[in-house]
Amino acid sequence: MPQTSDLITRDDYFIGRFTAMACPCEILISTNDKKTAIHALEIAQAEATRIEQKFSRYRKDNIIFKINNSNGTTIEVDEETAGMLDFANQCYELSDKKFDITSGVLREIWKFDGSNNIPSKQQVMDILPRIGWNKITWENPFITLQRGMEIDLGGIGKEYAVDQTTQIIHKTITDSVLVNFGGDIATLSPRKNNTPWLIGVDDPENTGRNALGQIPLLRGGLATSGDARRYLLKDGIRYSHILDPTTGWPVPDAPRSVTVVANTCLEAGMLSTFAMLEGNKAKEFLQAQDVQFWCA
Amino acid sequence: MKPLLITISLLIILSGCSLKDATIAAFKSEPVQPWERDILARDDMQLEPDPMRAFVDDHIYFSKEAATGGKGVGGGGCGCN
Amino acid sequence: MKSIKDKLSIATCTLLTGGAHQAQAIDNAWDLDTSYLYYGEADDRVTVNKAIANLSGDITDNDRVTINLVLDTMSGATPTGAVESETSSVTFSSASGAGGSTATGGAPDIADFSDTRLGFSLSWEQTISRLRKLTYGGNLSVEKDYHSYGANATLNQDTEDRGTTYTAGLAVTYDEIFTKTGGTPDPLGRVEDGVTFGDGERYTYNAIVGVSKVLNKKTVAQLNYNITYSDGYHTDPYKVISEVRLVGDSETNAFAFAETDRYYESRPGSRLRHALFTSMAHQYGEKGEVVHLSYRYYFDDWDISAHTIDLTHRTPLGLGRYIEPHFRFHMQSSAEFFMHSILDDGSPLPEFASADYRLDQSTGYTIGAEYGQPWKGGNLRIRLEQMEQNFEDAEYDENSALIFQVSYQKLF
């Protein structure tokens, strides 16, 4: 598979770009040394590609495929995957069973293409027995799925990749680096002269055009949940793509987009996802978490 | 000693043949990045994968053979040799 | 609404600091490994039952301690070095000749013994910096006829890319050797005279330098050089050597050794040993098979040289289970003062002489397998092996033993 990347020079930093995990990926390196910038870009691309290949549910050669095609047998997983599953388990409990990595099968009936194709109640009822992390036997490092169930680490993977990449780059490069994979962002240190990185937040009504505001980020992670382009519209009701795994239906009155700043990208990502799952209580939830957030 | 030396070289070659792919791949030296160390970090890839077995073997062969040492320093002495 | 941020922070931190592996190291501060060994030689020779407990844990972020306890119970009979006694004309005092025990009328070329050994060691591993570790240790071992005290220190230094680790270590051991009846026998003194001296003492200095290197994603290899100098009492106070005359009938061509006298053995007062050790671990194949291969070349100033090969091959069977066949081969030349017996031809006694079969030229191999699987939240290992040894000139020219070991490790 050919992998391409670009390196652009700015006044006092470089921008490296490539595509991975089906989104534009970007890293900003606060240095004047081109070799350092190239090195950081190579590390970022390698790590993003590695995590994509390892955890993508679209591949047939990885651990996710093996688990999803285990037909009820027990699978032993490696330590990294085990770490992800432990984390998914904790998120399931912390979100009161709303964040569920087994809910991916709902995509078989819900296709968010802006159309009015709403599944029937019967279709939803039929698929619910195949959902529920509590139906899975997870005893690190062994996982057993019931037949017909699937797991999807997509809700964790990108944010995880951002933090992992940031940490790996930081092991060999002392200059500040900002990692941005499709809007999920992290940095471990401020730029030169202790100036923050500035991050623009999208207006969900005007995707990609107007920035709602600029967020200064010295260190930490930022993530956005919600996608203005992914919804269904029927009888004047807008169905968001955030699905409640306990009902099989979209979460009513979910915000269009939630952006959170936290210690790490993964933490920000989970808080914004949990907020979406709270529906009209999203703001209340985020206020209780004592974090910086934008809810639209 | 000579015929025995030949036996040893033969043993090495034989074990090499039955695991031919492993032998060729094994000695190729190439840099390994920190995120490529998942295999090397496994318990069974440690140079001493079962410390209990090594500990016991060291004691058995120390008390039944004249040669000893090579793995490290320390460990208890005993009157068995 | 309740705040979940702190719990989420801990969960993300656990995942991001290296996944399950490191999370385990944080959550499970203590690692307990226990083991039981049965070692039994054929023909009711030596039987050893060994119990081991090894506890290690992080006491701070940078300090790890390991405590090791060993209890051995040994019994049976072992060759003394004397020739088979049918033609012996020597009356043999059972109290002094037996291997530290009660000889119960068995043939004196084989001595019954029983003993218990308690071993204790403590080590402290200190992380000096990201790439440097220092380990100090102390150990002691007590038997009815042997005391051993040791101290050691080892430095490990990683290169910046963590691809290579250099090791340097030093150890000093002080041993006290005596018989159960007290003191040590007069070297090459007649057993019949029963002259004894005080306890034997020995100092041993051991140094190692080594390098281990990551060769590629699936291979790691190691090379060590180990030098050991010991000064003091090296003789085995229970071993004897026969003085013999050849008797027989030239017509029937049947000859035998007739023992005319018996002496305690005598070994030199120092020994300088060298060992060059190399080992590697390599993973290959679909299932993740792992091969471990090691080779040691050993030589010392007693004229002994030895080659030892050890090979294991682990095949995962799924669900954490594995089977691991093991093969070990050892061959050694004899010590320059090793002899079957002393010929009674009127010439003076040699300065050093030993008929201990372990100092004889020999070849030996061990073959067996280990099986492992997860059990009750830990790891269970069981192995069964057979050891065979053949000796060139010793009175008892073979030894075979069964090795059975069960180990269980768990993190707390």
mmCIF file of N, CA and C in Angstrom, chain C residues 160-247:
data_model
loop_
_atom_site.group_PDB
_atom_site.id
_atom_site.type_symbol
_atom_site.label_atom_id
_atom_site.label_comp_id
_atom_site.label_asym_id
_atom_site.label_seq_id
_atom_site.Cartn_x
_atom_site.Cartn_y
_atom_site.Cartn_z
ATOM 1 N N GLU C 160 20.848 4.179 24.432
ATOM 2 C CA GLU C 160 19.790 5.183 24.270
ATOM 3 C C GLU C 160 18.573 4.610 23.525
ATOM 4 N N ASP C 161 18.803 3.787 22.532
ATOM 5 C CA ASP C 161 17.681 3.220 21.765
ATOM 6 C C ASP C 161 17.140 1.938 22.404
ATOM 7 N N ARG C 162 17.664 1.582 23.538
ATOM 8 C CA ARG C 162 17.259 0.386 24.278
ATOM 9 C C ARG C 162 17.401 -0.897 23.457
ATOM 10 N N GLY C 163 18.288 -0.850 22.495
ATOM 11 C CA GLY C 163 18.489 -2.025 21.661
ATOM 12 C C GLY C 163 19.541 -2.958 22.245
ATOM 13 N N THR C 164 20.386 -2.429 23.113
ATOM 14 C CA THR C 164 21.491 -3.208 23.664
ATOM 15 C C THR C 164 21.564 -2.967 25.170
ATOM 16 N N THR C 165 21.827 -4.021 25.910
ATOM 17 C CA THR C 165 22.017 -3.880 27.354
ATOM 18 C C THR C 165 23.375 -4.461 27.730
ATOM 19 N N TYR C 166 24.179 -3.669 28.441
ATOM 20 C CA TYR C 166 25.453 -4.154 28.942
ATOM 21 C C TYR C 166 25.298 -4.519 30.415
ATOM 22 N N THR C 167 25.941 -5.596 30.810
ATOM 23 C CA THR C 167 25.832 -6.062 32.183
ATOM 24 C C THR C 167 27.231 -6.264 32.761
ATOM 25 N N ALA C 168 27.414 -5.854 34.000
ATOM 26 C CA ALA C 168 28.650 -6.164 34.707
ATOM 27 C C ALA C 168 28.279 -6.526 36.132
ATOM 28 N N GLY C 169 28.857 -7.592 36.638
ATOM 29 C CA GLY C 169 28.481 -8.026 37.982
ATOM 30 C C GLY C 169 29.648 -8.617 38.752
ATOM 31 N N LEU C 170 29.553 -8.528 40.072
ATOM 32 C CA LEU C 170 30.574 -9.074 40.960
ATOM 33 C C LEU C 170 29.893 -9.813 42.103
ATOM 34 N N ALA C 171 30.504 -10.893 42.555
ATOM 35 C CA ALA C 171 29.962 -11.590 43.715
ATOM 36 C C ALA C 171 31.090 -12.156 44.550
ATOM 37 N N VAL C 172 30.876 -12.189 45.852
ATOM 38 C CA VAL C 172 31.828 -12.813 46.772
ATOM 39 C C VAL C 172 31.053 -13.816 47.601
ATOM 40 N N THR C 173 31.620 -15.007 47.767
ATOM 41 C CA THR C 173 30.952 -16.033 48.561
ATOM 42 C C THR C 173 31.946 -16.598 49.569
ATOM 43 N N TYR C 174 31.467 -16.814 50.776
ATOM 44 C CA TYR C 174 32.288 -17.441 51.793
ATOM 45 C C TYR C 174 31.587 -18.731 52.215
ATOM 46 N N ASP C 175 32.308 -19.849 52.136
ATOM 47 C CA ASP C 175 31.712 -21.149 52.460
ATOM 48 C C ASP C 175 32.461 -21.805 53.610
ATOM 49 N N GLU C 176 31.718 -22.477 54.467
ATOM 50 C CA GLU C 176 32.311 -23.287 55.530
ATOM 51 C C GLU C 176 31.920 -24.729 55.285
ATOM 52 N N ILE C 177 32.913 -25.613 55.258
ATOM 53 C CA ILE C 177 32.664 -26.998 54.915
ATOM 54 C C ILE C 177 33.153 -27.885 56.064
ATOM 55 N N PHE C 178 32.315 -28.822 56.487
ATOM 56 C CA PHE C 178 32.715 -29.725 57.578
ATOM 57 C C PHE C 178 31.844 -30.969 57.483
ATOM 58 N N THR C 179 32.192 -31.971 58.262
ATOM 59 C CA THR C 179 31.342 -33.164 58.276
ATOM 60 C C THR C 179 30.426 -33.099 59.486
ATOM 61 N N LYS C 180 29.425 -33.954 59.482
ATOM 62 C CA LYS C 180 28.459 -33.904 60.584
ATOM 63 C C LYS C 180 29.081 -34.282 61.917
ATOM 64 N N THR C 181 30.176 -35.027 61.843
ATOM 65 C CA THR C 181 30.835 -35.386 63.104
ATOM 66 C C THR C 181 31.869 -34.320 63.493
ATOM 67 N N GLY C 182 31.993 -33.292 62.697
ATOM 68 C CA GLY C 182 32.886 -32.194 63.023
ATOM 69 C C GLY C 182 34.186 -32.253 62.253
ATOM 70 N N GLY C 183 34.668 -31.093 61.852
ATOM 71 C CA GLY C 183 35.958 -30.998 61.175
ATOM 72 C C GLY C 183 35.948 -31.585 59.779
ATOM 73 N N THR C 184 37.146 -31.679 59.211
ATOM 74 C CA THR C 184 37.303 -32.279 57.885
ATOM 75 C C THR C 184 38.421 -33.311 57.976
ATOM 76 N N PRO C 185 38.339 -34.382 57.167
ATOM 77 C CA PRO C 185 39.358 -35.418 57.247
ATOM 78 C C PRO C 185 40.688 -34.969 56.648
ATOM 79 N N ASP C 186 41.726 -35.647 57.038
ATOM 80 C CA ASP C 186 43.083 -35.393 56.543
ATOM 81 C C ASP C 186 43.152 -35.766 55.059
ATOM 82 N N PRO C 187 43.433 -34.807 54.174
ATOM 83 C CA PRO C 187 43.477 -35.137 52.745
ATOM 84 C C PRO C 187 44.537 -36.203 52.451
ATOM 85 N N LEU C 188 44.128 -37.230 51.759
ATOM 86 C CA LEU C 188 44.952 -38.396 51.455
ATOM 87 C C LEU C 188 45.496 -39.066 52.721
ATOM 88 N N GLY C 189 44.750 -38.861 53.816
ATOM 89 C CA GLY C 189 45.042 -39.625 55.028
ATOM 90 C C GLY C 189 44.241 -40.924 54.963
ATOM 91 N N ARG C 190 44.732 -41.961 55.655
ATOM 92 C CA ARG C 190 44.023 -43.244 55.613
ATOM 93 C C ARG C 190 42.695 -43.126 56.358
ATOM 94 N N VAL C 191 41.659 -43.651 55.757
ATOM 95 C CA VAL C 191 40.335 -43.617 56.379
ATOM 96 C C VAL C 191 40.388 -44.298 57.742
ATOM 97 N N GLU C 192 41.176 -45.387 57.792
ATOM 98 C CA GLU C 192 41.281 -46.171 59.016
ATOM 99 C C GLU C 192 41.862 -45.356 60.176
ATOM 100 N N ASP C 193 42.805 -44.433 59.860
ATOM 101 C CA ASP C 193 43.442 -43.643 60.914
ATOM 102 C C ASP C 193 42.477 -42.616 61.497
ATOM 103 N N GLY C 194 41.563 -42.127 60.632
ATOM 104 C CA GLY C 194 40.531 -41.211 61.117
ATOM 105 C C GLY C 194 41.056 -39.895 61.637
ATOM 106 N N VAL C 195 42.169 -39.388 61.073
ATOM 107 C CA VAL C 195 42.708 -38.098 61.516
ATOM 108 C C VAL C 195 41.832 -36.982 60.955
ATOM 109 N N THR C 196 41.382 -36.082 61.804
ATOM 110 C CA THR C 196 40.584 -34.967 61.301
ATOM 111 C C THR C 196 41.230 -33.640 61.643
ATOM 112 N N PHE C 197 40.968 -32.649 60.752
ATOM 113 C CA PHE C 197 41.408 -31.283 60.963
ATOM 114 C C PHE C 197 40.180 -30.421 61.226
ATOM 115 N N GLY C 198 40.423 -29.124 61.311
ATOM 116 C CA GLY C 198 39.306 -28.196 61.545
ATOM 117 C C GLY C 198 38.417 -28.051 60.316
ATOM 118 N N ASP C 199 37.434 -27.151 60.416
ATOM 119 C CA ASP C 199 36.507 -26.928 59.310
ATOM 120 C C ASP C 199 37.231 -26.339 58.096
ATOM 121 N N GLY C 200 36.718 -26.668 56.918
ATOM 122 C CA GLY C 200 37.261 -26.082 55.699
ATOM 123 C C GLY C 200 36.614 -24.725 55.434
ATOM 124 N N GLU C 201 37.373 -23.820 54.820
ATOM 125 C CA GLU C 201 36.847 -22.503 54.466
ATOM 126 C C GLU C 201 37.189 -22.226 53.014
ATOM 127 N N ARG C 202 36.311 -21.514 52.348
ATOM 128 C CA ARG C 202 36.617 -21.186 50.947
ATOM 129 C C ARG C 202 36.023 -19.826 50.598
ATOM 130 N N TYR C 203 36.825 -19.005 49.939
ATOM 131 C CA TYR C 203 36.341 -17.723 49.404
ATOM 132 C C TYR C 203 36.241 -17.857 47.895
ATOM 133 N N THR C 204 35.130 -17.371 47.348
ATOM 134 C CA THR C 204 34.936 -17.428 45.902
ATOM 135 C C THR C 204 34.626 -16.034 45.383
ATOM 136 N N TYR C 205 35.350 -15.621 44.334
ATOM 137 C CA TYR C 205 35.141 -14.312 43.723
ATOM 138 C C TYR C 205 34.685 -14.545 42.295
ATOM 139 N N ASN C 206 33.591 -13.913 41.946
ATOM 140 C CA ASN C 206 32.936 -14.200 40.685
ATOM 141 C C ASN C 206 32.661 -12.880 39.959
ATOM 142 N N ALA C 207 33.073 -12.778 38.713
ATOM 143 C CA ALA C 207 32.803 -11.554 37.942
ATOM 144 C C ALA C 207 32.198 -11.923 36.610
ATOM 145 N N ILE C 208 31.276 -11.086 36.134
ATOM 146 C CA ILE C 208 30.656 -11.354 34.842
ATOM 147 C C ILE C 208 30.579 -10.058 34.048
ATOM 148 N N VAL C 209 30.814 -10.154 32.750
ATOM 149 C CA VAL C 209 30.505 -9.049 31.847
ATOM 150 C C VAL C 209 29.667 -9.646 30.726
ATOM 151 N N GLY C 210 28.701 -8.884 30.260
ATOM 152 C CA GLY C 210 27.822 -9.443 29.240
ATOM 153 C C GLY C 210 27.159 -8.364 28.419
ATOM 154 N N VAL C 211 26.660 -8.798 27.295
ATOM 155 C CA VAL C 211 25.906 -7.890 26.436
ATOM 156 C C VAL C 211 24.701 -8.651 25.893
ATOM 157 N N SER C 212 23.542 -8.017 25.926
ATOM 158 C CA SER C 212 22.395 -8.629 25.259
ATOM 159 C C SER C 212 21.865 -7.607 24.265
ATOM 160 N N LYS C 213 21.404 -8.126 23.144
ATOM 161 C CA LYS C 213 21.078 -7.228 22.045
ATOM 162 C C LYS C 213 19.793 -7.678 21.357
ATOM 163 N N VAL C 214 18.945 -6.706 21.049
ATOM 164 C CA VAL C 214 17.767 -6.973 20.233
ATOM 165 C C VAL C 214 18.236 -7.009 18.775
ATOM 166 N N LEU C 215 18.137 -8.175 18.144
ATOM 167 C CA LEU C 215 18.621 -8.285 16.764
ATOM 168 C C LEU C 215 17.564 -7.807 15.775
ATOM 169 N N ASN C 216 16.339 -8.184 16.018
ATOM 170 C CA ASN C 216 15.230 -7.719 15.190
ATOM 171 C C ASN C 216 13.940 -7.888 15.991
ATOM 172 N N LYS C 217 12.809 -7.660 15.332
ATOM 173 C CA LYS C 217 11.531 -7.655 16.054
ATOM 174 C C LYS C 217 11.250 -8.962 16.775
ATOM 175 N N LYS C 218 11.899 -10.037 16.326
ATOM 176 C CA LYS C 218 11.560 -11.344 16.878
ATOM 177 C C LYS C 218 12.747 -12.081 17.475
ATOM 178 N N THR C 219 13.869 -11.411 17.630
ATOM 179 C CA THR C 219 15.050 -12.108 18.133
ATOM 180 C C THR C 219 15.828 -11.265 19.131
ATOM 181 N N VAL C 220 16.223 -11.906 20.217
ATOM 182 C CA VAL C 220 17.115 -11.256 21.162
ATOM 183 C C VAL C 220 18.230 -12.256 21.485
ATOM 184 N N ALA C 221 19.461 -11.769 21.614
ATOM 185 C CA ALA C 221 20.593 -12.657 21.852
ATOM 186 C C ALA C 221 21.481 -12.077 22.948
ATOM 187 N N GLN C 222 22.309 -12.940 23.520
ATOM 188 C CA GLN C 222 23.090 -12.566 24.698
ATOM 189 C C GLN C 222 24.452 -13.249 24.644
ATOM 190 N N LEU C 223 25.472 -12.554 25.130
ATOM 191 C CA LEU C 223 26.799 -13.150 25.252
ATOM 192 C C LEU C 223 27.394 -12.728 26.587
ATOM 193 N N ASN C 224 27.844 -13.712 27.394
ATOM 194 C CA ASN C 224 28.423 -13.407 28.704
ATOM 195 C C ASN C 224 29.788 -14.058 28.842
ATOM 196 N N TYR C 225 30.662 -13.383 29.575
ATOM 197 C CA TYR C 225 31.901 -14.010 29.992
ATOM 198 C C TYR C 225 31.946 -13.953 31.511
ATOM 199 N N ASN C 226 32.226 -15.093 32.113
ATOM 200 C CA ASN C 226 32.141 -15.235 33.550
ATOM 201 C C ASN C 226 33.447 -15.847 34.056
ATOM 202 N N ILE C 227 34.091 -15.150 34.990
ATOM 203 C CA ILE C 227 35.332 -15.691 35.547
ATOM 204 C C ILE C 227 35.154 -15.853 37.053
ATOM 205 N N THR C 228 35.630 -16.990 37.572
ATOM 206 C CA THR C 228 35.440 -17.296 38.992
ATOM 207 C C THR C 228 36.751 -17.802 39.563
ATOM 208 N N TYR C 229 37.177 -17.188 40.650
ATOM 209 C CA TYR C 229 38.374 -17.672 41.320
ATOM 210 C C TYR C 229 37.978 -18.076 42.728
ATOM 211 N N SER C 230 38.362 -19.268 43.115
ATOM 212 C CA SER C 230 38.053 -19.679 44.479
ATOM 213 C C SER C 230 39.330 -20.136 45.159
ATOM 214 N N ASP C 231 39.417 -19.825 46.447
ATOM 215 C CA ASP C 231 40.638 -20.038 47.202
ATOM 216 C C ASP C 231 40.245 -20.689 48.529
ATOM 217 N N GLY C 232 40.856 -21.834 48.835
ATOM 218 C CA GLY C 232 40.555 -22.485 50.107
ATOM 219 C C GLY C 232 40.273 -23.971 49.943
ATOM 220 N N TYR C 233 39.382 -24.446 50.771
ATOM 221 C CA TYR C 233 39.101 -25.876 50.839
ATOM 222 C C TYR C 233 38.137 -26.293 49.725
ATOM 223 N N HIS C 234 38.598 -27.102 48.784
ATOM 224 C CA HIS C 234 37.772 -27.529 47.646
ATOM 225 C C HIS C 234 37.429 -29.006 47.705
ATOM 226 N N THR C 235 38.018 -29.703 48.666
ATOM 227 C CA THR C 235 37.847 -31.150 48.759
ATOM 228 C C THR C 235 36.453 -31.489 49.262
ATOM 229 N N ASP C 236 35.932 -32.621 48.850
ATOM 230 C CA ASP C 236 34.666 -33.108 49.390
ATOM 231 C C ASP C 236 35.000 -33.999 50.591
ATOM 232 N N PRO C 237 34.614 -33.603 51.804
ATOM 233 C CA PRO C 237 35.072 -34.329 53.004
ATOM 234 C C PRO C 237 34.511 -35.743 53.115
ATOM 235 N N TYR C 238 33.556 -36.101 52.289
ATOM 236 C CA TYR C 238 32.979 -37.448 52.372
ATOM 237 C C TYR C 238 33.530 -38.382 51.308
ATOM 238 N N LYS C 239 34.251 -37.824 50.345
ATOM 239 C CA LYS C 239 34.711 -38.658 49.243
ATOM 240 C C LYS C 239 36.033 -39.338 49.598
ATOM 241 N N VAL C 240 36.145 -40.570 49.135
ATOM 242 C CA VAL C 240 37.354 -41.352 49.401
ATOM 243 C C VAL C 240 37.880 -41.918 48.088
ATOM 244 N N ILE C 241 39.072 -42.467 48.152
ATOM 245 C CA ILE C 241 39.634 -43.135 46.975
ATOM 246 C C ILE C 241 40.327 -44.421 47.436
ATOM 247 N N SER C 242 40.120 -45.473 46.670
ATOM 248 C CA SER C 242 40.682 -46.773 47.056
ATOM 249 C C SER C 242 42.093 -46.933 46.527
ATOM 250 N N GLU C 243 42.908 -47.635 47.303
ATOM 251 C CA GLU C 243 44.192 -48.099 46.774
ATOM 252 C C GLU C 243 43.969 -49.557 46.410
ATOM 253 N N VAL C 244 44.350 -49.927 45.202
ATOM 254 C CA VAL C 244 43.978 -51.272 44.739
ATOM 255 C C VAL C 244 45.162 -52.042 44.168
ATOM 256 N N ARG C 245 44.962 -53.325 44.140
ATOM 257 C CA ARG C 245 45.877 -54.241 43.477
ATOM 258 C C ARG C 245 45.011 -55.040 42.513
ATOM 259 N N LEU C 246 45.585 -55.342 41.370
ATOM 260 C CA LEU C 246 44.829 -56.116 40.391
ATOM 261 C C LEU C 246 44.970 -57.596 40.740
ATOM 262 N N VAL C 247 43.897 -58.275 40.993
ATOM 263 C CA VAL C 247 43.969 -59.720 41.270
ATOM 264 C C VAL C 247 43.140 -60.454 40.236
#
